[in-house]
Coordinates of C-alpha atoms in Angstrom, one line a residue:
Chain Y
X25 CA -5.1 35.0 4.2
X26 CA -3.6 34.0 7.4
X27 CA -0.4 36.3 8.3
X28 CA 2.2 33.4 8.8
X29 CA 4.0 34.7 11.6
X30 CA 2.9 35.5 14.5
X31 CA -0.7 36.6 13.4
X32 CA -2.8 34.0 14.5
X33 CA -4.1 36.2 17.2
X34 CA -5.0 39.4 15.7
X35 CA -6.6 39.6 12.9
X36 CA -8.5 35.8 13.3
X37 CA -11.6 34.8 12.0
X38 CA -14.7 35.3 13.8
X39 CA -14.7 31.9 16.5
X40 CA -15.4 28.8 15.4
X41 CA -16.1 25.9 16.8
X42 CA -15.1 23.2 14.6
X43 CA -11.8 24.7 15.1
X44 CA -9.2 22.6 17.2
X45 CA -6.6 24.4 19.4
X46 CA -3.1 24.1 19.4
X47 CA -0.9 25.6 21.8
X48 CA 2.6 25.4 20.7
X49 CA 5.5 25.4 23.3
X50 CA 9.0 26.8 20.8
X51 CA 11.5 28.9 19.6
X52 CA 9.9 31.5 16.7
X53 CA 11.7 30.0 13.6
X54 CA 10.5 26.3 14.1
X55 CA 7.5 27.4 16.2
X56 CA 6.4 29.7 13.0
X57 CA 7.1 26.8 10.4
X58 CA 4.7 24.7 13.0
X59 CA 2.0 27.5 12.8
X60 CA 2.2 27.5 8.9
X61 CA 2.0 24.0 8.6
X62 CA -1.5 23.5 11.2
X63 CA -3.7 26.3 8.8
X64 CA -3.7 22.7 6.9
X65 CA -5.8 21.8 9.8
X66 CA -7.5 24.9 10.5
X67 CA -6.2 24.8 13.8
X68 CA -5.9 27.7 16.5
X69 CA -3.0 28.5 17.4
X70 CA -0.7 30.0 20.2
X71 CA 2.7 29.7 21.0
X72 CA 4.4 30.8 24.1
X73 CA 7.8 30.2 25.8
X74 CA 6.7 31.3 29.2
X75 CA 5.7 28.5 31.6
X76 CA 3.3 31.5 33.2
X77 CA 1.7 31.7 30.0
X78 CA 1.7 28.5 29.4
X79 CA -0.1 27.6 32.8
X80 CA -2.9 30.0 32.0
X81 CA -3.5 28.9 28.4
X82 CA -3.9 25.1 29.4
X83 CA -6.2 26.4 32.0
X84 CA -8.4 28.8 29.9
X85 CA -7.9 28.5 26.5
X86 CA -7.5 24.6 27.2
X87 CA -5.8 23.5 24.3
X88 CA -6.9 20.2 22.2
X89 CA -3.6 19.4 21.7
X90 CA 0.1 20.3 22.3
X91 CA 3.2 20.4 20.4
X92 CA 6.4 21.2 22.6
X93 CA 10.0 21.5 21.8
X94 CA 11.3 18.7 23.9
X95 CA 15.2 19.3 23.4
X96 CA 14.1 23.2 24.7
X97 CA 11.3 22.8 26.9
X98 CA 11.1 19.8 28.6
X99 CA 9.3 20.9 31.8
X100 CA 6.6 21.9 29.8
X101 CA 5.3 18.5 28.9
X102 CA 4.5 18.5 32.9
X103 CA 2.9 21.7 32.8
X104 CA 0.2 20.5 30.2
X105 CA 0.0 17.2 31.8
X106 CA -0.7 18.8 35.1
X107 CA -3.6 20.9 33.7
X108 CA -6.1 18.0 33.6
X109 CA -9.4 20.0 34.3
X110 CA -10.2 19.4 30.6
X111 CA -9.2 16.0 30.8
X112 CA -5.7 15.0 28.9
X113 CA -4.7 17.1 26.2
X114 CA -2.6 15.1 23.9
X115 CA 1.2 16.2 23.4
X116 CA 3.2 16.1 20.4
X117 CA 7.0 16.1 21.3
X118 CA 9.9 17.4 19.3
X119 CA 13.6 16.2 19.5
X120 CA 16.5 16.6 17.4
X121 CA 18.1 13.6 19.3
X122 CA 18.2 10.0 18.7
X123 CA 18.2 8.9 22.3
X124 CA 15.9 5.7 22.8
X125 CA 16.0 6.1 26.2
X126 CA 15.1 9.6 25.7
X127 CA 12.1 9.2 24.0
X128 CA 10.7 5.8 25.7
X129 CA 11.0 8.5 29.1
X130 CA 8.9 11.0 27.2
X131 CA 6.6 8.6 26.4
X132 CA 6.2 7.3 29.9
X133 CA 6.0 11.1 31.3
X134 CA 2.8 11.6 29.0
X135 CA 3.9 12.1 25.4
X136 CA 1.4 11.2 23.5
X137 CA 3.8 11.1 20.1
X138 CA 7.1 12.0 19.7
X139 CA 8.6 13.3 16.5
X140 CA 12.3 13.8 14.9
X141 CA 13.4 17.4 13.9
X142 CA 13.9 17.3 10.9
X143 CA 10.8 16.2 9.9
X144 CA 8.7 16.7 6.3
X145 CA 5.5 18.7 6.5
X146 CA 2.9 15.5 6.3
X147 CA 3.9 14.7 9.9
X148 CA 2.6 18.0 10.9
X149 CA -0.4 17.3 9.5
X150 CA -1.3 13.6 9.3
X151 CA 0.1 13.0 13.3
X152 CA -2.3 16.1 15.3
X153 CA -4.5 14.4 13.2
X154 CA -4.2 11.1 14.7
X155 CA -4.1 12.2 18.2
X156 CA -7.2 14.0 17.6
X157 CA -8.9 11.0 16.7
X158 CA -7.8 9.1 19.2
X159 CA -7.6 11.6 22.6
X160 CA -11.0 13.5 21.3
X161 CA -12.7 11.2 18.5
X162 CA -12.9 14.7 16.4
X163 CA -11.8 14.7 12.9
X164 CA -10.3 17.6 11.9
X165 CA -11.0 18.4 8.4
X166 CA -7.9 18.9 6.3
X167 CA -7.6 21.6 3.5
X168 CA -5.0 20.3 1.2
X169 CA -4.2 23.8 -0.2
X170 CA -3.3 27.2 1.0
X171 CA -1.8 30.0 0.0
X172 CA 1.5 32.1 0.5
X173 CA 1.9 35.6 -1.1
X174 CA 0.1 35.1 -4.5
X175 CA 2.1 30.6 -4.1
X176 CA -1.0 28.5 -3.8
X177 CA 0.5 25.4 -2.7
X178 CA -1.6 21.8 -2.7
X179 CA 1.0 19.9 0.4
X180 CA -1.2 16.3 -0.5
X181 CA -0.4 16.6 -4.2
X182 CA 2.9 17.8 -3.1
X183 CA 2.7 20.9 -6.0
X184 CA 2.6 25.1 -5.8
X185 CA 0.9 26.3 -8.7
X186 CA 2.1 30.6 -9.4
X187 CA -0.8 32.4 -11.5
X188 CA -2.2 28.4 -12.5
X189 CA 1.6 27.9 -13.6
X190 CA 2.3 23.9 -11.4
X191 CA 5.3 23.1 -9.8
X192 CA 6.3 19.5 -8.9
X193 CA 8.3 20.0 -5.4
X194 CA 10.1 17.3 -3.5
X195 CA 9.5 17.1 0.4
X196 CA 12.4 18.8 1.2
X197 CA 11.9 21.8 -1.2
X198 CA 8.5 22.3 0.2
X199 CA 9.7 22.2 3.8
X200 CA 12.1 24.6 3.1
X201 CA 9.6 27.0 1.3
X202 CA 7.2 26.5 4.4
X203 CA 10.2 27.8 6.9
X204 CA 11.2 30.6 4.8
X205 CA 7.8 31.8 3.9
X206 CA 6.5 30.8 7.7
X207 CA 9.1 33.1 8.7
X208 CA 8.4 36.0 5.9
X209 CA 10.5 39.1 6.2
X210 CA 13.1 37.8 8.3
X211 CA 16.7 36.5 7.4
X212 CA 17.3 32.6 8.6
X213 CA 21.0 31.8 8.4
X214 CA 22.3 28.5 6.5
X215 CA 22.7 27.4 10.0
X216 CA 19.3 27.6 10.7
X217 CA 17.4 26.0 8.1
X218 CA 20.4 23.0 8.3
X219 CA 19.2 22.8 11.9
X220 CA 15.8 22.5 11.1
X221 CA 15.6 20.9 7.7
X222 CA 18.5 18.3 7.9
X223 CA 19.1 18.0 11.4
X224 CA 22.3 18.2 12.9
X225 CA 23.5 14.7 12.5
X226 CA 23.1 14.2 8.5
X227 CA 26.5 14.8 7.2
X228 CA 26.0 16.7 4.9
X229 CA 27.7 18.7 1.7
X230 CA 28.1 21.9 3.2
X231 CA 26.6 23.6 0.0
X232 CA 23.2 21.5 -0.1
X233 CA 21.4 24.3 1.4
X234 CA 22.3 26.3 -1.8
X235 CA 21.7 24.0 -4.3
X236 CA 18.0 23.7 -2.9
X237 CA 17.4 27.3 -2.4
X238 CA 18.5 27.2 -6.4
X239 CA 16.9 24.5 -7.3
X240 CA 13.3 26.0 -5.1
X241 CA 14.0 29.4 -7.4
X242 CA 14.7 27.7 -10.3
X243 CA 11.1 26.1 -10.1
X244 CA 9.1 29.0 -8.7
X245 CA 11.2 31.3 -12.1
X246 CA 12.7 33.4 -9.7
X247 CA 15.7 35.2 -10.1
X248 CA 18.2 35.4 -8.0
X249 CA 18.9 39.2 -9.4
X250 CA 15.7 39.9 -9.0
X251 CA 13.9 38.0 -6.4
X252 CA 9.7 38.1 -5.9
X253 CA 9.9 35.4 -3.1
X254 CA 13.3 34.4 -1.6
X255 CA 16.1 36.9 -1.7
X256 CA 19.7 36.1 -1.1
X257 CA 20.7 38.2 2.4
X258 CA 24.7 39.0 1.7
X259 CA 26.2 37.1 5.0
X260 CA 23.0 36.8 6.8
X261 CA 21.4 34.0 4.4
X262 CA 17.7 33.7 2.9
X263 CA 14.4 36.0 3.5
X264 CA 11.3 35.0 1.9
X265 CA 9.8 38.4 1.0
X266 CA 6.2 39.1 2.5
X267 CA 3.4 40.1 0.2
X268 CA 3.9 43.9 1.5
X269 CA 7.5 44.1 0.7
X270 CA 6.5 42.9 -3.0
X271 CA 4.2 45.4 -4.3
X272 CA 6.2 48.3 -2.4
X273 CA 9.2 46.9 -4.0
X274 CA 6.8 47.5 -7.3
X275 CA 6.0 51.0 -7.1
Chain I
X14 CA 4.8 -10.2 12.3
X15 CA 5.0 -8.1 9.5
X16 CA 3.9 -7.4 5.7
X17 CA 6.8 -5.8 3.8
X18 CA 6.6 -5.7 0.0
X19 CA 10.6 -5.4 -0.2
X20 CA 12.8 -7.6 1.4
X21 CA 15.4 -5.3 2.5
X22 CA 13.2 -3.3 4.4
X23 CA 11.3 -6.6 6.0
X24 CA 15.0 -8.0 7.1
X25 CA 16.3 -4.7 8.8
X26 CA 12.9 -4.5 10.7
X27 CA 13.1 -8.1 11.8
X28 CA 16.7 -7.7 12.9
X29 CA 15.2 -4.1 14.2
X30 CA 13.1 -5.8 16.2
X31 CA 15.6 -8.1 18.1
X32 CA 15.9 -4.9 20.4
X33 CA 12.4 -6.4 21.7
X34 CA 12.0 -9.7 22.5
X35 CA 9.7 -10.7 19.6
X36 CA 9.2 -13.2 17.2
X37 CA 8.4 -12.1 13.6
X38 CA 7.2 -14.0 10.6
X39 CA 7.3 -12.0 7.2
X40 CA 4.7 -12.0 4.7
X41 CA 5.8 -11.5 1.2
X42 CA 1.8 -10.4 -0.2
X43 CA -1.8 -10.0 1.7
X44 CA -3.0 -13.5 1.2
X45 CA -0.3 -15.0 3.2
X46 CA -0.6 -11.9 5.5
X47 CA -4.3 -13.1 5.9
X48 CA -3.5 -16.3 6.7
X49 CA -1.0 -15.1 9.2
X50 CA -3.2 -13.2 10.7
X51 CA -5.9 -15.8 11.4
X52 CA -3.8 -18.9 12.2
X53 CA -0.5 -17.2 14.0
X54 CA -2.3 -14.2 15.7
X55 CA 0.3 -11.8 15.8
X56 CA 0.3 -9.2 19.0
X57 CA 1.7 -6.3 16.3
X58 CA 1.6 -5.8 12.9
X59 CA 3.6 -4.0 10.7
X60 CA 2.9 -3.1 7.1
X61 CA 4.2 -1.0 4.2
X62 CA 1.7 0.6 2.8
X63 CA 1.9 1.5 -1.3
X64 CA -0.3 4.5 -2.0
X65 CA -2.3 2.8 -4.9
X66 CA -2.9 -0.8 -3.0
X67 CA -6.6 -0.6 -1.2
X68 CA -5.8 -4.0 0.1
X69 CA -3.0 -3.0 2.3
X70 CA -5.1 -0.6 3.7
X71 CA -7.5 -3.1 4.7
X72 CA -5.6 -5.2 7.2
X73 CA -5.4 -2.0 9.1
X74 CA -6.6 -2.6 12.8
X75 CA -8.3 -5.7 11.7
X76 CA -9.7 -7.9 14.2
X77 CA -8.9 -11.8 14.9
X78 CA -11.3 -13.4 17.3
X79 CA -12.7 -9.9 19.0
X80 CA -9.0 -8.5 19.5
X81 CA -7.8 -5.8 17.4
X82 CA -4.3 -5.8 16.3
X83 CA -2.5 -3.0 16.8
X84 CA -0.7 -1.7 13.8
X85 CA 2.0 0.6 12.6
X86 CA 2.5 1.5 9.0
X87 CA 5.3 2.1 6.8
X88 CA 5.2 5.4 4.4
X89 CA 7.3 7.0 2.1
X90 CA 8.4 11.2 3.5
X91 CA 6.4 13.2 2.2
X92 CA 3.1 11.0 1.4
X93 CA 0.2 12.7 3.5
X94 CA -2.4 11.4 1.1
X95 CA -1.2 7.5 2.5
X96 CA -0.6 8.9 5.6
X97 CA -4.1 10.3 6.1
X98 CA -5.7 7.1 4.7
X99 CA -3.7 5.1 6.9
X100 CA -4.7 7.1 10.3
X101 CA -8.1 7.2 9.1
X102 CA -8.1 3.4 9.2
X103 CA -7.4 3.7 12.6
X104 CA -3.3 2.8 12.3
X105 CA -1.8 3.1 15.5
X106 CA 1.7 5.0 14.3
X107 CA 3.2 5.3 11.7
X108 CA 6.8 4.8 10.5
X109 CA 8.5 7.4 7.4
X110 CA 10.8 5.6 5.0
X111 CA 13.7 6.0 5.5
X112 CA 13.9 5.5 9.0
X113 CA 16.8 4.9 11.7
X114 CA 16.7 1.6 13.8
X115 CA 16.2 3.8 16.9
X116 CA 12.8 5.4 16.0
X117 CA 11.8 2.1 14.7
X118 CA 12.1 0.3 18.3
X119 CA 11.1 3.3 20.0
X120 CA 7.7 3.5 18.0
X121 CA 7.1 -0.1 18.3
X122 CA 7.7 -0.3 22.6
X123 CA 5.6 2.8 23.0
X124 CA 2.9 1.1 20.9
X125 CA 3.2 -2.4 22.7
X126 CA 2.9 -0.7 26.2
X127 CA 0.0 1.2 25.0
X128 CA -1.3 -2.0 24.1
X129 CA -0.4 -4.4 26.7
X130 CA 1.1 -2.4 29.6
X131 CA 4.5 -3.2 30.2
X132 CA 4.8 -6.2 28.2
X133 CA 7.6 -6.2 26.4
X134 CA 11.2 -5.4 27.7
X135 CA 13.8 -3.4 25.7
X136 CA 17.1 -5.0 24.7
X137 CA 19.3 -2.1 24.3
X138 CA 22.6 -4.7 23.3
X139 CA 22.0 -7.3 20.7
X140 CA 24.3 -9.3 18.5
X141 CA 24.6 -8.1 14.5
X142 CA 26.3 -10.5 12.6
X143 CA 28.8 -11.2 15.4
X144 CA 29.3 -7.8 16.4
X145 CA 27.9 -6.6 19.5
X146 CA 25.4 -3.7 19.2
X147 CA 24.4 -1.4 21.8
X148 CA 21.7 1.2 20.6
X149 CA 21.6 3.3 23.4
X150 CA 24.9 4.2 23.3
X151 CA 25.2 4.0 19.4
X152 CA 28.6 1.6 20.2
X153 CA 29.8 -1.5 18.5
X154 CA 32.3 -3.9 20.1
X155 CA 34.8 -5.4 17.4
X156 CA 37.5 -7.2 19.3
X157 CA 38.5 -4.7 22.0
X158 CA 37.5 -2.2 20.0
X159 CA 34.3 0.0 21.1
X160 CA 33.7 2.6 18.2
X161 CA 30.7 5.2 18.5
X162 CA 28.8 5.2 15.2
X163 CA 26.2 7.9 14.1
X164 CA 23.1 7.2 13.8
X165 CA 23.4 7.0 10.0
X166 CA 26.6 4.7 10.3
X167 CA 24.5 2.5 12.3
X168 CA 21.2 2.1 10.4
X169 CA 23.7 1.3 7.0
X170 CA 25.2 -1.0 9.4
X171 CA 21.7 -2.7 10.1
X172 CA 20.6 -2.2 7.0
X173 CA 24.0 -4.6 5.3
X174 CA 23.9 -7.2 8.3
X175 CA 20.5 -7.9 8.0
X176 CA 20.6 -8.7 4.5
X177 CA 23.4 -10.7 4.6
X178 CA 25.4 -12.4 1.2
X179 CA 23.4 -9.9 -1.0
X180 CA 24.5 -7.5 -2.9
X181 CA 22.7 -4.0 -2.2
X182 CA 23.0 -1.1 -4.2
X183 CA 23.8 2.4 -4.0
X184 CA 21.0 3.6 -5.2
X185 CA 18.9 1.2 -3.1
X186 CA 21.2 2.1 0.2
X187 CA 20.6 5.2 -0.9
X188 CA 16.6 5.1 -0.7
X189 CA 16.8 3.6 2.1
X190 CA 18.2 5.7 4.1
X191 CA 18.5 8.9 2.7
X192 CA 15.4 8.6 0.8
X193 CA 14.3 9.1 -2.6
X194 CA 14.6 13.2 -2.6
X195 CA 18.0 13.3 -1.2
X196 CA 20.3 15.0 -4.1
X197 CA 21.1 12.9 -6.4
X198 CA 24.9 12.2 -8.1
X199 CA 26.2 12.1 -4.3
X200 CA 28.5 9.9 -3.1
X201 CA 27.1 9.7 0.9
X202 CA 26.7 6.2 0.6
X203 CA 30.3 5.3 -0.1
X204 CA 31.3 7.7 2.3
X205 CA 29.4 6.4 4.8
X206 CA 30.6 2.8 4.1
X207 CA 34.2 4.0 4.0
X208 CA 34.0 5.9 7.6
X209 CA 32.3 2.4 9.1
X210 CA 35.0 0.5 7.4
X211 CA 37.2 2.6 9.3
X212 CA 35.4 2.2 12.2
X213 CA 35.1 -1.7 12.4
X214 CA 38.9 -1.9 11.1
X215 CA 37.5 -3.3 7.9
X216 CA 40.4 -3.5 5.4
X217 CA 38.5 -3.1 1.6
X218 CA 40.6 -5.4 0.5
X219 CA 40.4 -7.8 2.8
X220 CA 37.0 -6.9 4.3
X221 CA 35.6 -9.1 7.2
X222 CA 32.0 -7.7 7.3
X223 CA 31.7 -5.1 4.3
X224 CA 32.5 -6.3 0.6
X225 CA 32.5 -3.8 -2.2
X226 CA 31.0 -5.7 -5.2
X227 CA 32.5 -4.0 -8.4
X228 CA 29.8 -1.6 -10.5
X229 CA 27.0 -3.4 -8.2
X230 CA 26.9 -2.1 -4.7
X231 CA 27.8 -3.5 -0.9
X232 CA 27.5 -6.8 0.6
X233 CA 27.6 -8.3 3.9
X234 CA 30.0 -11.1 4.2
X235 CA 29.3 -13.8 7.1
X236 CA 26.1 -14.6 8.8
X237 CA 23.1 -13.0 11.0

């Protein structure tokens, strides 16, 4: 299995051609959640925030396509537009704002699509796939189901099946399993999966990130008590446990 | 021009639209899209795709005397199955249900100047039912009055105005803007109408623009 977080480097499979690149340009939380999402895709991935890094990776690696954090790191849509050796590399950008002039800027500057945060996983997948049609004519071939610590989840039948148990989950719910699991191990505040689940300018009942957490537990049979996939961090928020943390839990 | 099964939807992208200087026609079904397409050859077009109808998907990128028409497609959040068929078609963008009037005209200029270069020019001011819009700054004019609405206050706004004398429902307001997933039992819409109300100095019992129609739902009084 492919180690959500930050593992896309180490521990890869052997190269492979067929595979498209994707250099990501955000913070960890979202950036993570982005990472997740592409294995749908079979993508390569690597995220940096460091335009050195950045510069280098459009020059060598020469990524088929990049996804950048417009609100964050807007000078970085000039960086990969600048590195045109390998011909235009299409950009996906992310805003949480809803600024027409904003986004009709972005795509003037080179944007190739621009998407809202929050957004449901299918944009993720069904939008690089578009661009990769249209900038490369490759079609990447989707895998509809992957799996997360002993979840296999199906994102086109929208369902997560535990030991051939099936769940029915609704967008949201399986956004916010993506971002928790996507982040496995680590604590993401209330504040943070608001941020990037609902977006800052839903109003929104201040609870609703409980009752989906709930509802998300309810569905998988976890309990609360007794968590095996998303534990309740007193004052920090929600951790989805990693597979390791599970079976050392069980000895 | 544009292929919208429900008519809500089709009049809050036509009044959308007025951001752009375009002319729409509205097809109710494919045959009279067809026919559209052939006779009135339409520079854009916009449909809303239902998973299980083939023949939607067909009038995808299709040509009319050796020019393709760009198109963008309408899906529900959450459907990648559509959404995959629909790029695989060779759609041009697509648009997730619900949607905000702003990504809606943003998604439709980008696509246009894609298209045709710099064709078409963007209105950011138009007029909604006698009130004075201006999306860039998410303001209304009433009277002297210049309010800032969120971007949810105004896309309920454009959603009522453009469907106006007709009584919407919560549940439809609801889907179609919030979506279909949004927690259910919540009272968001009516929240959202009363904070607009307050907004456009609306009094609910004497409403100007925004009638509450008893056990039924919202309607916009006066005309586009």
């Amino acid at each position: 299995m492919a180690a959500p977080s930050g593992g896309t480097r180490e521990g890869a499979k052997p190269v492979q051609i067929e595979s498209p690149r994707a250099l990501i340009v955000m913070n960890e939380t979202l950036g993570n959640l982005v990472v997740l999402t592409l294995q749908h895709g079979r993508y390569d991935t690597r995220r940096t925030t460091s335009p050195d890094d950045c510069r280098a990776l459009v020059g060598e690696w020469a990524p088929h396509l990049a996804l950048i954090d417009l609100d964050l790191f807007e000078p970085f849509i000039d960086i990969v537009g600048r590195g045109l050796t390998h011909g235009h590399t299409p950009i996906m950008a992310f805003t949480r704002r809803r600024d027409t002039a904003l986004k009709l800027s972005a795509y003037e500057r080179g944007a190739d699509d621009i998407l809202e945060v929050p957004f449901t996983l299918d944009e993720i997948v069904a939008r690089p796939f578009a661009l990769m049609r249209r900038a490369h004519g490759m079609t990447v071939t989707i895998v509809p189901k992957i799996r997360l610590d002993g979840l296999e989840v199906d994102l086109i039948e929208q369902r997560v099946s535990v030991a051939g148990r099936v769940l029915h989950l609704t967008p949201i719910q399986q956004t916010l399993l993506y971002l928790l699991a996507a982040n496995a191990g680590k604590a993401l505040s209330r504040e943070d999966l608001l941020a990037t689940i609902w977006g800052g300018e839903f109003e929104i009942e201040s609870n609703v990130v409980d009752r989906h957490i709930r509802e998300l537990r309810v569905k998988l049979n976890d309990e609360w008590r007794a968590p095996r996939y998303i534990e309740t961090v007193p004052g920090a928020g929600y951790r989805f446990k990693s597979q390791a943390s599970v079976s050392t839990a069980a000895e | 021009m544009l292929v919208v099964v429900d008519q809500p939807l089709a009049n809050l992208v036509a009044l959308t639209l007025n951001h752009g200087k375009y002319v729409t026609h509205i097809a109710e079904n494919i045959t009279r899209a067809r026919i559209e397409l052939e006779t009135w050859r339409p520079h854009l077009l916009l449909v809303d795709l239902d998973a299980d109808d083939a023949d939607e998907l067909d009038l995808i990128g299709q040509r009319v005397v050796n020019r393709r028409i760009p198109t963008i497609v309408f899906s529900v959040r959450g459907d990648l199955k559509t959404k995959l068929a629909a790029f695989d078609r060779g759609a041009d963008d697509i648009i997730t249900v619900p949607f905000v009037p702003e990504e809606l005209v943003a998604r439709t200029l980008a696509l246009m100047r894609r298209s045709y270069g710099d064709g078409i020019a963007f209105i950011p001011v138009i007029n909604v039912a006698g009130l004075e819009v201006d999306l860039l700054n998410q303001q209304v004019k009433v009277g002297r009055l210049r309010p800032e609405l969120t971007a949810m206050e105004q896309a309920l706004l454009y959603l009522l105005a453009s469907n106006p004398g007709q009584t919407l429902g919560r549940e439809e307001i609801l889907d179609a803007l919030w979506g279909a997933d949004y927690v259910a039992g919540s009272n968001v819409v009516d929240r959202h109408v009363r904070n607009l109300r307050l907004k456009l100095k609306d009094d609910w019992r004497n409403p100007r623009f925004i009638g509450t129609v008893p056990g039924k739902g919202y309607r916009f009084l006066g005309s586009r």
